[in-house]
CSV table of C-alpha atoms in Angstrom, one decimal:
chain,number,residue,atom,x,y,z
U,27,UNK,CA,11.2,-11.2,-14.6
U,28,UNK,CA,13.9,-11.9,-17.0
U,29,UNK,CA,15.7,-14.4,-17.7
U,30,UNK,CA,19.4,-14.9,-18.5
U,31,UNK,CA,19.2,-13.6,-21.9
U,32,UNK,CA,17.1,-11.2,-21.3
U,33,UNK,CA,13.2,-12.6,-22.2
U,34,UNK,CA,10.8,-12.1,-20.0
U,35,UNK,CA,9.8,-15.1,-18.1
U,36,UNK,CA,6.5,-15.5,-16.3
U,37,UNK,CA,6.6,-18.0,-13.2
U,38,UNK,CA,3.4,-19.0,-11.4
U,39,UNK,CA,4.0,-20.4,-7.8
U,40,UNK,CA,1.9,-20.5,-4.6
U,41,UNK,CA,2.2,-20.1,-0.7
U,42,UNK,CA,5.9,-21.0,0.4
U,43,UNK,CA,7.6,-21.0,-3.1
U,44,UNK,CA,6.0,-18.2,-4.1
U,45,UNK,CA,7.3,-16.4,-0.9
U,46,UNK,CA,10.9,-17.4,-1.4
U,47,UNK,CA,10.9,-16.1,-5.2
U,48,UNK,CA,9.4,-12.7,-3.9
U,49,UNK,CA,12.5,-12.7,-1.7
U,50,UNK,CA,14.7,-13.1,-3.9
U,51,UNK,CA,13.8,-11.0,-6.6
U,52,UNK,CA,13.0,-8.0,-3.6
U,53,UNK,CA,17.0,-8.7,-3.2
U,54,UNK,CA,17.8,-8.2,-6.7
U,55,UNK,CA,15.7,-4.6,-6.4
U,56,UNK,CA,17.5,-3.9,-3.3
U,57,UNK,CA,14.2,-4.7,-0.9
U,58,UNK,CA,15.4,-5.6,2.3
U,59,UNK,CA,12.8,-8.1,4.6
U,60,UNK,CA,13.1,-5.5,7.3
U,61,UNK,CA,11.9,-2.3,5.2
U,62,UNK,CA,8.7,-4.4,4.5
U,63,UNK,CA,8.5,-5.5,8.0
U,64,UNK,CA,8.7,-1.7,8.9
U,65,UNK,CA,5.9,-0.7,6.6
U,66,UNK,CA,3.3,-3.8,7.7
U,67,UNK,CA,4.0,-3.0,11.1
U,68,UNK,CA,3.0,0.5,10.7
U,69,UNK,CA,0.3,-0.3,8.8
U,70,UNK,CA,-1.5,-2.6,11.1
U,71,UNK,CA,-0.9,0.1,13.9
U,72,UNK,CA,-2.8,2.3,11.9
U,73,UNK,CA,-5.1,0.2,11.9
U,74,UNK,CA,-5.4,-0.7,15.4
U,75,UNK,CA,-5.5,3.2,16.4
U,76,UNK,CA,-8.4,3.7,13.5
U,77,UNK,CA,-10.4,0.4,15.0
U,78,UNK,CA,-9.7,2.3,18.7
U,79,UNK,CA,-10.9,5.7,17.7
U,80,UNK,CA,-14.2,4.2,16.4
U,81,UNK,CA,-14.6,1.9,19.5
């Protein structure tokens, strides 16, 4: 990401911190929660209808 002035700035975090960056910087690209929330959930049902078909 960049910062202020423009230089790039690298930030390493992990589990809930590195979470609540992610948020924010999906809100700076114009990521809502709910369009990923939309795309997990229809990827696990894929899933679940794959796991079925081979069950």
């Amino acid at each position: 990401m960049l910062d202020r002035s423009g230089q790039e700035v690298e930030i390493e975090e992990t589990d809930f911190r590195a979470r609540a960056i992610q948020h924010e910087i999906d809100h700076l690209d114009g990521i809502l929660f709910t369009s990923k929330a939309i795309r997990l959930y229809r990827e696990e049902e894929m899933r679940r209808e794959t796991s079925q078909k081979k069950g």
